[in-house]
Coordinates of N, CA and C in Angstrom, one line a residue:
X1 N -12.3 -2.5 7.2 CA -12.2 -1.0 7.4 C -13.5 -0.4 7.0
X2 N -14.0 0.5 7.9 CA -15.3 1.2 7.5 C -14.9 2.4 6.6
X3 N -15.6 2.5 5.5 CA -15.3 3.5 4.5 C -15.5 4.9 5.1
X4 N -16.4 5.0 6.0 CA -16.7 6.3 6.7 C -15.5 6.8 7.4
X5 N -14.7 5.9 8.1 CA -13.6 6.3 8.8 C -12.5 6.8 7.9
X6 N -12.3 6.1 6.8 CA -11.2 6.6 5.9 C -11.7 7.9 5.2
X7 N -12.9 8.0 4.9 CA -13.4 9.3 4.3 C -13.2 10.4 5.3
X8 N -13.4 10.2 6.5 CA -13.3 11.2 7.6 C -11.8 11.7 7.6
X9 N -10.9 10.8 7.5 CA -9.5 11.2 7.5 C -9.2 12.1 6.3
X10 N -9.7 11.7 5.1 CA -9.4 12.5 3.9 C -10.0 13.9 4.1
X11 N -11.3 13.9 4.6 CA -11.9 15.2 4.8 C -11.2 16.1 5.8
X12 N -10.6 15.5 6.9 CA -9.8 16.2 7.8 C -8.6 16.8 7.1
X13 N -7.9 16.0 6.3 CA -6.7 16.5 5.6 C -7.1 17.6 4.7
X14 N -8.2 17.5 4.0 CA -8.6 18.6 3.0 C -8.9 19.9 3.8
X15 N -9.5 19.8 5.0 CA -9.8 20.9 5.8 C -8.5 21.6 6.3
X16 N -7.5 20.7 6.7 CA -6.2 21.3 7.2 C -5.5 22.0 6.1
X17 N -5.6 21.5 4.9 CA -5.0 22.2 3.7 C -5.6 23.5 3.4
X18 N -6.9 23.7 3.7 CA -7.6 24.9 3.5 C -7.3 25.9 4.7
X19 N -7.3 25.4 5.9 CA -7.4 26.3 7.0 C -6.2 26.4 7.9
X20 N -5.3 25.4 7.9 CA -4.1 25.5 8.7 C -2.9 26.0 7.9
X21 N -2.3 27.1 8.4 CA -1.3 27.8 7.6 C -0.1 26.9 7.4
X22 N 0.2 26.0 8.4 CA 1.4 25.1 8.2 C 1.1 24.1 7.1
X23 N 0.0 23.4 7.3 CA -0.4 22.3 6.3 C -0.5 22.9 4.9
X24 N -1.1 24.1 4.8 CA -1.3 24.7 3.5 C -0.1 24.9 2.7
X25 N 1.0 25.2 3.3 CA 2.2 25.6 2.5 C 3.1 24.3 2.2
X26 N 2.7 23.2 2.7 CA 3.6 22.0 2.5 C 3.5 21.5 1.0
X27 N 4.5 20.9 0.6 CA 4.6 20.4 -0.8 C 5.1 19.0 -0.8
X28 N 5.1 18.3 -2.0 CA 5.6 17.0 -2.1 C 7.0 16.9 -1.5
X29 N 7.8 17.9 -1.9 CA 9.2 17.9 -1.5 C 9.4 18.1 0.0
X30 N 8.6 19.0 0.6 CA 8.8 19.5 1.9 C 8.5 18.4 3.0
X31 N 7.7 17.4 2.6 CA 7.4 16.4 3.6 C 8.1 15.0 3.3
X32 N 8.9 15.0 2.3 CA 9.6 13.7 2.0 C 10.4 13.2 3.1
X33 N 11.2 14.1 3.8 CA 12.1 13.6 4.8 C 11.2 13.1 6.0
X34 N 10.1 13.7 6.3 CA 9.2 13.3 7.3 C 8.6 11.9 7.0
X35 N 8.3 11.7 5.7 CA 7.8 10.4 5.3 C 8.8 9.3 5.6
X36 N 10.0 9.5 5.2 CA 11.1 8.5 5.5 C 11.2 8.3 7.0
X37 N 11.2 9.3 7.8 CA 11.3 9.2 9.2 C 10.1 8.4 9.8
X38 N 8.9 8.6 9.3 CA 7.8 7.8 9.8 C 7.9 6.4 9.4
X39 N 8.5 6.1 8.2 CA 8.7 4.7 7.8 C 9.7 4.0 8.7
X40 N 10.7 4.7 9.1 CA 11.7 4.1 10.0 C 11.1 3.9 11.4
X41 N 10.2 4.8 11.8 CA 9.6 4.6 13.1 C 8.6 3.4 13.1
X42 N 8.0 3.1 12.0 CA 7.2 1.9 11.9 C 8.2 0.7 12.1
X43 N 9.3 0.7 11.4 CA 10.3 -0.4 11.6 C 10.7 -0.6 13.0
X44 N 11.0 0.5 13.7 CA 11.5 0.5 15.1 C 10.4 -0.2 16.0
X45 N 9.1 0.2 15.7 CA 8.0 -0.4 16.5 C 7.9 -1.9 16.3
X46 N 8.1 -2.3 15.0 CA 8.1 -3.7 14.7 C 9.3 -4.4 15.4
X47 N 10.5 -3.8 15.3 CA 11.6 -4.5 16.0 C 11.5 -4.6 17.5
X48 N 10.8 -3.6 18.1 CA 10.6 -3.6 19.6 C 9.4 -4.4 20.0
X49 N 8.6 -4.9 19.0 CA 7.4 -5.6 19.2 C 6.4 -4.8 20.1
X50 N 6.4 -3.5 19.9 CA 5.5 -2.6 20.6 C 4.3 -2.3 19.7
X51 N 3.3 -3.1 19.8 CA 2.2 -3.1 18.9 C 1.3 -1.9 19.1
X52 N 1.2 -1.4 20.3 CA 0.4 -0.1 20.5 C 1.1 1.0 19.7
X53 N 2.5 1.0 19.8 CA 3.2 2.0 19.1 C 3.1 1.8 17.6
X54 N 3.2 0.6 17.2 CA 3.0 0.3 15.8 C 1.7 0.8 15.2
X55 N 0.6 0.6 16.0 CA -0.7 1.1 15.6 C -0.6 2.6 15.3
X56 N 0.0 3.4 16.2 CA 0.1 4.8 16.0 C 1.0 5.2 14.9
X57 N 2.1 4.5 14.7 CA 3.1 4.8 13.6 C 2.5 4.5 12.3
X58 N 1.7 3.4 12.2 CA 1.0 3.1 10.9 C 0.0 4.2 10.6
X59 N -0.6 4.8 11.6 CA -1.5 5.9 11.4 C -0.8 7.1 10.8
X60 N 0.4 7.4 11.4 CA 1.2 8.5 10.9 C 1.6 8.3 9.4
X61 N 2.0 7.0 9.1 CA 2.3 6.7 7.7 C 1.1 6.8 6.8
X62 N 0.0 6.4 7.2 CA -1.2 6.5 6.4 C -1.6 8.0 6.2
X63 N -1.3 8.8 7.2 CA -1.6 10.2 7.0 C -0.7 10.8 5.9
X64 N 0.5 10.4 5.8 CA 1.4 10.9 4.7 C 0.8 10.5 3.3
X65 N 0.3 9.2 3.2 CA -0.3 8.8 1.9 C -1.4 9.7 1.6
X66 N -2.3 10.0 2.6 CA -3.4 10.8 2.3 C -3.0 12.3 2.0
X67 N -2.0 12.7 2.7 CA -1.4 14.1 2.5 C -1.0 14.3 1.1
X68 N -0.1 13.3 0.6 CA 0.3 13.4 -0.8 C -0.8 13.4 -1.8
X69 N -1.8 12.5 -1.5 CA -2.9 12.3 -2.4 C -3.8 13.6 -2.5
X70 N -4.0 14.2 -1.3 CA -4.8 15.5 -1.3 C -4.1 16.6 -2.1
X71 N -2.8 16.7 -1.9 CA -2.0 17.7 -2.6 C -2.1 17.4 -4.1
X72 N -2.0 16.2 -4.5 CA -2.1 15.8 -5.9 C -3.5 16.1 -6.5
X73 N -4.5 15.9 -5.6 CA -5.9 16.2 -6.0 C -6.1 17.7 -6.3
X74 N -5.4 18.5 -5.4 CA -5.5 20.0 -5.6 C -4.9 20.4 -6.9
X75 N -3.9 19.7 -7.4 CA -3.2 20.0 -8.6 C -3.8 19.3 -9.8
X76 N -4.9 18.6 -9.5 CA -5.6 17.8 -10.6 C -4.7 16.8 -11.2
X77 N -3.8 16.2 -10.4 CA -2.9 15.2 -10.9 C -3.5 13.8 -10.8
X78 N -4.0 13.5 -9.6 CA -4.8 12.2 -9.4 C -5.5 12.4 -8.0
X79 N -6.4 11.4 -7.7 CA -7.1 11.5 -6.4 C -6.7 10.3 -5.6
X80 N -7.2 10.3 -4.3 CA -6.9 9.1 -3.4 C -7.6 7.9 -4.0
X81 N -8.8 8.1 -4.6 CA -9.5 7.0 -5.2 C -8.7 6.3 -6.3
X82 N -8.0 7.1 -7.1 CA -7.2 6.6 -8.1 C -6.0 5.8 -7.6
X83 N -5.5 6.3 -6.5 CA -4.4 5.6 -5.8 C -4.9 4.2 -5.3
X84 N -6.0 4.2 -4.7 CA -6.6 2.9 -4.2 C -6.9 2.0 -5.4
X85 N -7.5 2.5 -6.4 CA -7.9 1.7 -7.6 C -6.6 1.1 -8.2
X86 N -5.6 2.0 -8.3 CA -4.3 1.5 -9.0 C -3.7 0.4 -8.3
X87 N -3.6 0.4 -6.9 CA -3.0 -0.7 -6.2 C -3.9 -1.9 -6.2
X88 N -5.2 -1.7 -6.2 CA -6.1 -2.9 -6.3 C -6.0 -3.6 -7.6
X89 N -5.9 -2.9 -8.7 CA -5.8 -3.5 -10.0 C -4.4 -4.2 -10.1
X90 N -3.4 -3.6 -9.6 CA -2.1 -4.2 -9.7 C -2.0 -5.5 -8.9
X91 N -2.6 -5.5 -7.8 CA -2.6 -6.8 -7.0 C -3.3 -7.9 -7.7
X92 N -4.5 -7.6 -8.3 CA -5.2 -8.6 -9.1 C -4.4 -9.0 -10.3
X93 N -3.8 -8.1 -11.0 CA -3.1 -8.4 -12.2 C -1.8 -9.2 -11.9
X94 N -1.2 -9.0 -10.8 CA 0.0 -9.7 -10.5 C -0.2 -11.0 -9.7
X95 N -1.4 -11.3 -9.4 CA -1.8 -12.6 -8.8 C -2.7 -13.4 -9.6
X96 N -2.3 -13.7 -10.8 CA -3.2 -14.5 -11.7 C -3.6 -15.9 -11.2
X97 N -2.7 -16.4 -10.3 CA -3.0 -17.7 -9.7 C -4.1 -17.7 -8.7
X98 N -4.5 -16.4 -8.3 CA -5.6 -16.2 -7.4 C -6.9 -15.8 -8.1
X99 N -6.7 -14.8 -9.0 CA -7.8 -14.1 -9.7 C -8.0 -14.6 -11.1
X100 N -7.2 -15.5 -11.6 CA -7.4 -16.1 -13.0 C -7.2 -17.6 -12.9
X101 N -6.9 -18.2 -14.0 CA -6.8 -19.6 -14.1 C -5.3 -20.1 -14.2
X102 N -4.4 -19.3 -13.8 CA -3.0 -19.7 -13.8 C -2.6 -20.6 -12.7
X103 N -2.0 -21.7 -13.0 CA -1.6 -22.7 -12.0 C -0.1 -22.5 -11.6
X104 N 0.2 -22.6 -10.4 CA 1.6 -22.5 -9.9 C 1.8 -23.6 -8.9
X105 N 3.1 -24.1 -8.9 CA 3.5 -25.2 -8.0 C 4.0 -24.7 -6.6
X106 N 4.7 -23.6 -6.6 CA 5.3 -23.1 -5.4 C 5.5 -21.6 -5.4
X107 N 6.1 -21.1 -4.3 CA 6.3 -19.6 -4.3 C 7.4 -19.1 -5.3
X108 N 8.3 -20.0 -5.7 CA 9.3 -19.6 -6.7 C 8.6 -19.3 -8.0
X109 N 7.6 -20.1 -8.3 CA 6.9 -19.8 -9.6 C 6.0 -18.6 -9.5
X110 N 5.5 -18.3 -8.3 CA 4.7 -17.1 -8.1 C 5.7 -15.9 -8.3
X111 N 6.9 -15.9 -7.7 CA 7.8 -14.8 -7.8 C 8.3 -14.6 -9.3
X112 N 8.5 -15.8 -10.0 CA 8.9 -15.7 -11.4 C 7.8 -15.1 -12.2
X113 N 6.5 -15.4 -12.0 CA 5.4 -14.9 -12.7 C 5.3 -13.4 -12.4
X114 N 5.5 -13.0 -11.1 CA 5.5 -11.6 -10.7 C 6.4 -10.8 -11.6
X115 N 7.7 -11.2 -11.7 CA 8.6 -10.5 -12.5 C 8.3 -10.5 -14.0
X116 N 7.7 -11.6 -14.5 CA 7.3 -11.7 -15.9 C 6.2 -10.7 -16.2
X117 N 5.2 -10.6 -15.3 CA 4.1 -9.6 -15.5 C 4.6 -8.2 -15.4
X118 N 5.6 -7.9 -14.5 CA 6.1 -6.5 -14.5 C 6.8 -6.2 -15.8
X119 N 7.5 -7.1 -16.4 CA 8.1 -6.9 -17.7 C 7.1 -6.6 -18.8
X120 N 6.0 -7.4 -18.7 CA 4.9 -7.2 -19.7 C 4.2 -5.8 -19.5
X121 N 4.4 -5.2 -18.3 CA 3.8 -3.9 -18.0 C 4.6 -2.8 -18.6
X122 N 5.8 -3.1 -19.2 CA 6.6 -2.1 -19.8 C 7.9 -1.9 -19.3
X123 N 8.3 -2.6 -18.2 CA 9.7 -2.4 -17.7 C 10.7 -3.0 -18.6
X124 N 11.8 -2.2 -18.8 CA 12.8 -2.7 -19.7 C 13.8 -3.7 -19.1
X125 N 13.9 -3.6 -17.8 CA 14.9 -4.4 -17.0 C 14.2 -5.0 -15.8
X126 N 14.6 -6.2 -15.5 CA 14.1 -6.9 -14.2 C 14.5 -6.0 -13.0
X127 N 15.6 -5.2 -13.1 CA 16.0 -4.4 -12.0 C 15.3 -3.0 -11.9
X128 N 14.5 -2.7 -12.9 CA 13.7 -1.5 -12.9 C 12.8 -1.5 -11.6
X129 N 12.6 -0.4 -11.0 CA 11.6 -0.3 -9.9 C 12.3 -0.4 -8.6
X130 N 13.6 -0.6 -8.5 CA 14.4 -0.6 -7.3 C 14.8 0.9 -7.0
X131 N 14.2 1.5 -6.0 CA 14.5 3.0 -5.8 C 16.0 3.2 -5.6
X132 N 16.5 4.2 -6.2 CA 17.9 4.6 -6.1 C 18.2 5.2 -4.7
X133 N 17.1 5.7 -4.0 CA 17.3 6.3 -2.7 C 17.3 5.3 -1.6
X134 N 17.1 4.0 -1.9 CA 17.1 3.0 -0.8 C 18.5 2.9 -0.2
X135 N 18.6 2.6 1.1 CA 19.9 2.4 1.7 C 20.6 1.3 0.9
X136 N 21.9 1.5 0.7 CA 22.6 0.6 -0.2 C 22.6 -0.9 0.1
X137 N 22.6 -1.2 1.4 CA 22.5 -2.6 1.8 C 21.2 -3.2 1.3
X138 N 20.1 -2.4 1.5 CA 18.8 -2.9 1.0 C 18.7 -2.9 -0.5
X139 N 19.3 -2.0 -1.1 CA 19.3 -1.9 -2.6 C 20.0 -3.1 -3.2
X140 N 21.2 -3.4 -2.6 CA 22.0 -4.6 -3.0 C 21.2 -5.8 -2.9
X141 N 20.5 -6.0 -1.7 CA 19.7 -7.2 -1.5 C 18.6 -7.3 -2.5
X142 N 17.9 -6.2 -2.8 CA 16.8 -6.2 -3.7 C 17.2 -6.6 -5.1
X143 N 18.4 -6.1 -5.6 CA 18.9 -6.4 -6.9 C 19.2 -7.9 -7.0
X144 N 19.8 -8.4 -5.9 CA 20.2 -9.9 -5.9 C 18.9 -10.7 -5.9
X145 N 17.9 -10.3 -5.2 CA 16.7 -11.1 -5.1 C 16.0 -11.1 -6.5
X146 N 16.0 -10.0 -7.2 CA 15.3 -9.9 -8.5 C 16.1 -10.7 -9.5
X147 N 17.4 -10.6 -9.5 CA 18.2 -11.4 -10.4 C 18.0 -12.9 -10.2
X148 N 17.8 -13.3 -8.9 CA 17.6 -14.7 -8.5 C 16.3 -15.2 -9.1
X149 N 15.3 -14.4 -9.1 CA 13.9 -14.8 -9.5 C 13.9 -15.2 -11.0
X150 N 14.8 -14.7 -11.8 CA 14.9 -15.1 -13.2 C 16.0 -16.1 -13.4
X151 N 16.5 -16.7 -12.4 CA 17.5 -17.8 -12.5 C 18.9 -17.4 -12.5
X152 N 19.3 -16.1 -12.3 CA 20.7 -15.7 -12.3 C 21.1 -15.7 -10.8
X153 N 21.7 -16.8 -10.4 CA 22.0 -17.0 -9.0 C 23.1 -18.1 -8.8
X154 N 23.7 -18.1 -7.6 CA 24.6 -19.2 -7.2 C 23.7 -20.4 -7.0
X155 N 24.4 -21.6 -7.1 CA 23.7 -22.9 -6.9 C 23.6 -23.3 -5.4
X156 N 24.6 -22.9 -4.6 CA 24.5 -23.3 -3.2 C 25.3 -22.2 -2.3
X157 N 24.9 -22.2 -1.0 CA 25.5 -21.2 -0.1 C 27.0 -21.4 0.1
X158 N 27.5 -22.7 0.0 CA 28.9 -22.9 0.2 C 29.8 -22.1 -0.8
X159 N 29.3 -22.1 -2.0 CA 30.0 -21.3 -3.1 C 30.0 -19.8 -2.8
X160 N 28.8 -19.4 -2.2 CA 28.7 -17.9 -1.9 C 29.6 -17.6 -0.8
X161 N 29.7 -18.5 0.2 CA 30.7 -18.2 1.3 C 32.1 -18.2 0.9
X162 N 32.5 -19.0 -0.1 CA 33.8 -19.0 -0.6 C 34.1 -17.7 -1.3
X163 N 33.0 -17.1 -1.9 CA 33.2 -15.8 -2.6 C 33.4 -14.7 -1.6
X164 N 32.7 -14.8 -0.4 CA 32.9 -13.8 0.6 C 34.4 -13.9 1.1
X165 N 34.9 -15.0 1.3 CA 36.3 -15.2 1.8 C 37.3 -14.7 0.7
X166 N 36.9 -15.0 -0.5 CA 37.8 -14.5 -1.7 C 37.8 -13.0 -1.7
X167 N 36.7 -12.4 -1.5 CA 36.6 -10.9 -1.6 C 37.3 -10.3 -0.4
X168 N 37.2 -10.9 0.8 CA 38.0 -10.4 2.0 C 39.5 -10.5 1.7
X169 N 39.9 -11.6 1.1 CA 41.3 -11.8 0.9 C 41.8 -10.7 -0.1
X170 N 41.0 -10.4 -1.2 CA 41.4 -9.4 -2.2 C 41.4 -8.0 -1.5
X171 N 40.5 -7.8 -0.6 CA 40.5 -6.5 0.1 C 41.8 -6.3 0.9
X172 N 42.2 -7.4 1.6 CA 43.4 -7.3 2.4 C 44.7 -7.1 1.5
X173 N 44.7 -7.7 0.4 CA 45.8 -7.5 -0.5 C 45.9 -6.1 -1.1
X174 N 44.7 -5.6 -1.4 CA 44.7 -4.2 -2.0 C 45.1 -3.2 -0.9
X175 N 44.7 -3.5 0.3 CA 45.1 -2.6 1.4 C 46.6 -2.3 1.5
X176 N 47.4 -3.3 1.2 CA 48.8 -3.1 1.2 C 49.3 -2.2 0.1
X177 N 48.5 -2.0 -1.0 CA 48.9 -1.1 -2.1 C 48.7 0.4 -1.7
X178 N 47.9 0.6 -0.7 CA 47.6 2.0 -0.2 C 46.9 2.8 -1.3
X179 N 46.0 2.2 -2.1 CA 45.2 2.8 -3.1 C 43.8 2.9 -2.7
X180 N 43.4 4.1 -2.3 CA 42.0 4.3 -1.7 C 40.9 3.9 -2.7
X181 N 41.1 4.3 -3.9 CA 40.0 4.1 -4.9 C 39.8 2.6 -5.1
X182 N 40.9 1.8 -5.2 CA 40.8 0.4 -5.4 C 40.2 -0.3 -4.1
X183 N 40.7 0.3 -3.0 CA 40.2 -0.2 -1.7 C 38.7 -0.1 -1.5
X184 N 38.2 1.1 -1.9 CA 36.8 1.3 -1.8 C 36.0 0.3 -2.7
X185 N 36.5 0.1 -3.9 CA 35.8 -0.9 -4.7 C 35.8 -2.3 -4.1
X186 N 36.9 -2.7 -3.6 CA 37.0 -4.0 -3.0 C 36.2 -4.1 -1.7
X187 N 36.1 -3.1 -1.0 CA 35.2 -3.1 0.2 C 33.8 -3.2 -0.2
X188 N 33.4 -2.6 -1.3 CA 32.1 -2.7 -1.9 C 31.8 -4.2 -2.3
X189 N 32.8 -4.8 -2.9 CA 32.6 -6.2 -3.3 C 32.4 -7.1 -2.0
X190 N 33.1 -6.8 -0.9 CA 32.9 -7.6 0.3 C 31.5 -7.4 0.8
X191 N 31.0 -6.2 0.9 CA 29.7 -5.9 1.3 C 28.7 -6.6 0.4
X192 N 28.9 -6.6 -0.9 CA 27.9 -7.2 -1.8 C 27.9 -8.7 -1.6
X193 N 29.0 -9.3 -1.4 CA 29.1 -10.8 -1.3 C 28.4 -11.2 0.1
X194 N 28.6 -10.3 1.1 CA 28.0 -10.6 2.4 C 26.5 -10.5 2.4
X195 N 26.0 -9.5 1.6 CA 24.6 -9.3 1.4 C 24.0 -10.6 0.7
X196 N 24.8 -11.1 -0.3 CA 24.4 -12.3 -1.0 C 24.3 -13.5 -0.1
X197 N 25.3 -13.6 0.8 CA 25.3 -14.8 1.7 C 24.1 -14.6 2.7
X198 N 23.9 -13.4 3.1 CA 22.7 -13.2 4.0 C 21.4 -13.6 3.4
X199 N 21.3 -13.4 2.1 CA 20.1 -13.8 1.4 C 20.0 -15.3 1.4
X200 N 21.1 -16.0 1.2 CA 21.1 -17.4 1.1 C 20.7 -18.1 2.4
X201 N 21.1 -17.5 3.5 CA 20.8 -18.1 4.8 C 19.5 -17.4 5.4
X202 N 18.8 -16.6 4.6 CA 17.5 -16.1 5.1 C 17.5 -15.0 6.1
X203 N 18.6 -14.2 6.0 CA 18.8 -13.0 6.9 C 18.7 -11.7 6.1
X204 N 17.8 -10.8 6.6 CA 17.8 -9.5 5.9 C 18.9 -8.7 6.5
X205 N 19.9 -8.3 5.6 CA 21.1 -7.6 6.1 C 20.8 -6.3 6.7
X206 N 19.8 -5.6 6.2 CA 19.5 -4.3 6.8 C 19.0 -4.4 8.2
X207 N 18.1 -5.4 8.4 CA 17.6 -5.7 9.8 C 18.8 -6.2 10.7
X208 N 19.6 -7.0 10.2 CA 20.7 -7.5 11.0 C 21.6 -6.4 11.4
X209 N 21.9 -5.5 10.5 CA 22.8 -4.3 10.9 C 22.1 -3.4 11.8
X210 N 20.8 -3.2 11.7 CA 20.0 -2.3 12.6 C 20.0 -2.9 14.0
X211 N 19.9 -4.2 14.1 CA 19.9 -4.9 15.4 C 21.3 -4.7 16.1
X212 N 22.4 -4.8 15.3 CA 23.7 -4.6 15.8 C 24.0 -3.2 16.2
X213 N 23.5 -2.2 15.4 CA 23.6 -0.8 15.7 C 22.9 -0.5 17.0
X214 N 21.7 -1.0 17.2 CA 20.9 -0.8 18.4 C 21.6 -1.4 19.6
X215 N 22.2 -2.6 19.4 CA 23.0 -3.2 20.5 C 24.2 -2.3 20.9
X216 N 24.9 -1.8 19.9 CA 26.1 -1.0 20.2 C 25.6 0.3 21.0
X217 N 24.6 0.9 20.5 CA 24.1 2.1 21.1 C 23.7 1.9 22.6
X218 N 23.0 0.8 22.8 CA 22.6 0.5 24.2 C 23.8 0.2 25.1
X219 N 24.7 -0.5 24.6 CA 25.9 -0.8 25.4 C 26.8 0.4 25.7
X220 N 26.9 1.3 24.7 CA 27.7 2.5 24.8 C 27.0 3.4 25.9
X221 N 25.7 3.5 25.8 CA 24.9 4.3 26.7 C 25.1 3.7 28.2
X222 N 25.2 2.4 28.2 CA 25.4 1.8 29.5 C 26.7 2.3 30.1
X223 N 27.7 2.3 29.3 CA 29.0 2.9 29.8 C 28.9 4.3 30.3
X224 N 28.2 5.1 29.5 CA 28.0 6.5 29.9 C 27.2 6.6 31.3
X225 N 26.2 5.8 31.4 CA 25.4 5.8 32.7 C 26.3 5.4 33.9
X226 N 27.1 4.3 33.7 CA 28.0 3.9 34.8 C 29.0 5.0 35.2
X227 N 29.5 5.7 34.2 CA 30.4 6.7 34.5 C 29.7 7.9 35.2
X228 N 28.5 8.1 34.8 CA 27.7 9.2 35.4 C 27.5 8.9 36.8
X229 N 27.3 7.7 37.2 CA 27.1 7.3 38.6 C 28.3 7.6 39.4
X230 N 29.5 7.7 38.8 CA 30.7 8.1 39.5 C 31.1 9.5 39.3
X231 N 30.1 10.3 38.8 CA 30.3 11.7 38.5 C 31.4 12.0 37.5
X232 N 31.5 11.1 36.5 CA 32.5 11.2 35.5 C 31.9 11.4 34.1
X233 N 32.5 12.2 33.3 CA 32.1 12.2 31.9 C 32.9 11.2 31.1
X234 N 32.4 10.8 30.0 CA 33.1 9.8 29.2 C 34.4 10.3 28.7
X235 N 34.5 11.6 28.5 CA 35.7 12.2 28.0 C 36.8 12.2 29.1
X236 N 36.4 11.9 30.4 CA 37.4 11.9 31.4 C 37.8 10.4 31.7
X237 N 37.2 9.5 31.0 CA 37.5 8.1 31.3 C 38.7 7.6 30.4
X238 N 39.0 6.3 30.4 CA 40.0 5.8 29.6 C 39.5 4.4 29.0
X239 N 40.3 3.9 28.1 CA 39.8 2.7 27.4 C 39.7 1.5 28.3
X240 N 40.6 1.4 29.3 CA 40.5 0.3 30.2 C 39.2 0.3 31.0
X241 N 38.8 1.5 31.5 CA 37.6 1.6 32.3 C 36.4 1.4 31.4
X242 N 36.4 2.0 30.3 CA 35.2 1.9 29.4 C 35.1 0.4 28.9
X243 N 36.2 -0.3 28.7 CA 36.1 -1.7 28.3 C 35.5 -2.6 29.4
X244 N 35.8 -2.2 30.6 CA 35.3 -3.0 31.8 C 33.7 -2.9 31.8
X245 N 33.2 -1.6 31.6 CA 31.8 -1.5 31.6 C 31.1 -2.1 30.3
X246 N 31.9 -2.0 29.3 CA 31.4 -2.7 28.0 C 31.1 -4.1 28.2
X247 N 32.1 -4.8 28.9 CA 31.9 -6.2 29.2 C 30.7 -6.5 30.1
X248 N 30.5 -5.5 31.1 CA 29.3 -5.6 32.0 C 28.0 -5.5 31.2
X249 N 28.1 -4.6 30.2 CA 26.8 -4.3 29.4 C 26.3 -5.5 28.7
X250 N 27.2 -6.5 28.4 CA 26.8 -7.6 27.6 C 25.8 -8.5 28.3
X251 N 25.8 -8.5 29.6 CA 24.9 -9.3 30.4 C 23.5 -8.7 30.3
X252 N 23.4 -7.4 30.0 CA 22.1 -6.7 29.9 C 21.6 -6.6 28.4
X253 N 22.6 -6.3 27.5 CA 22.2 -6.2 26.1 C 23.0 -7.2 25.3
X254 N 22.3 -8.3 25.0 CA 23.0 -9.4 24.2 C 23.0 -9.1 22.7

């Protein structure tokens, strides 16, 4: 990366903060939602393998990092240079097998060292640092990953699958009691065990669910389009007709 190009972006943002009435009134809180939206747009571009779009979305995300940093600079909290220095030093510190004389045998040891170094940096728990605002599937996955890195884990995937079936069975039994509070807890246990099994077979549960959601959305819109061709609204259709088009949609959206 040419330093001049990055400096130009920072200068543009500073100018906008001075001269654009919209940019000037923004705060850390006011652009949070947009930052999250930009992050998801990056993920969508990756999922669709649209790399021209990904290039643009990464630019939008970079803009937000610069935006926050310039606002912090104005308040004399920190500068963009401190942000860059901070992450550079962290990467060096947490990769002693690259930048120091630490020997590791495999990626498991690298991950274990990573967690050990974070604890030495002042974290009280291995689970510290997992954002509470993460989607719960992703948060569950991260907790299980971190616990696994320090040796707290199942020994094989067969036992994890048995746990999934056990939790589903418990959920079914609780359902008969008609106790919503208990049912909610048991449903949570089912999700947690499924996330754990996903980890064991190398599947990101958040990605898996996003793919399924996208598939459902595409198939449902297919139904709407087919009905529109017949000058019908979906509210004028019935389950039998919709189900017919749903089956047709499977040849297009697998």
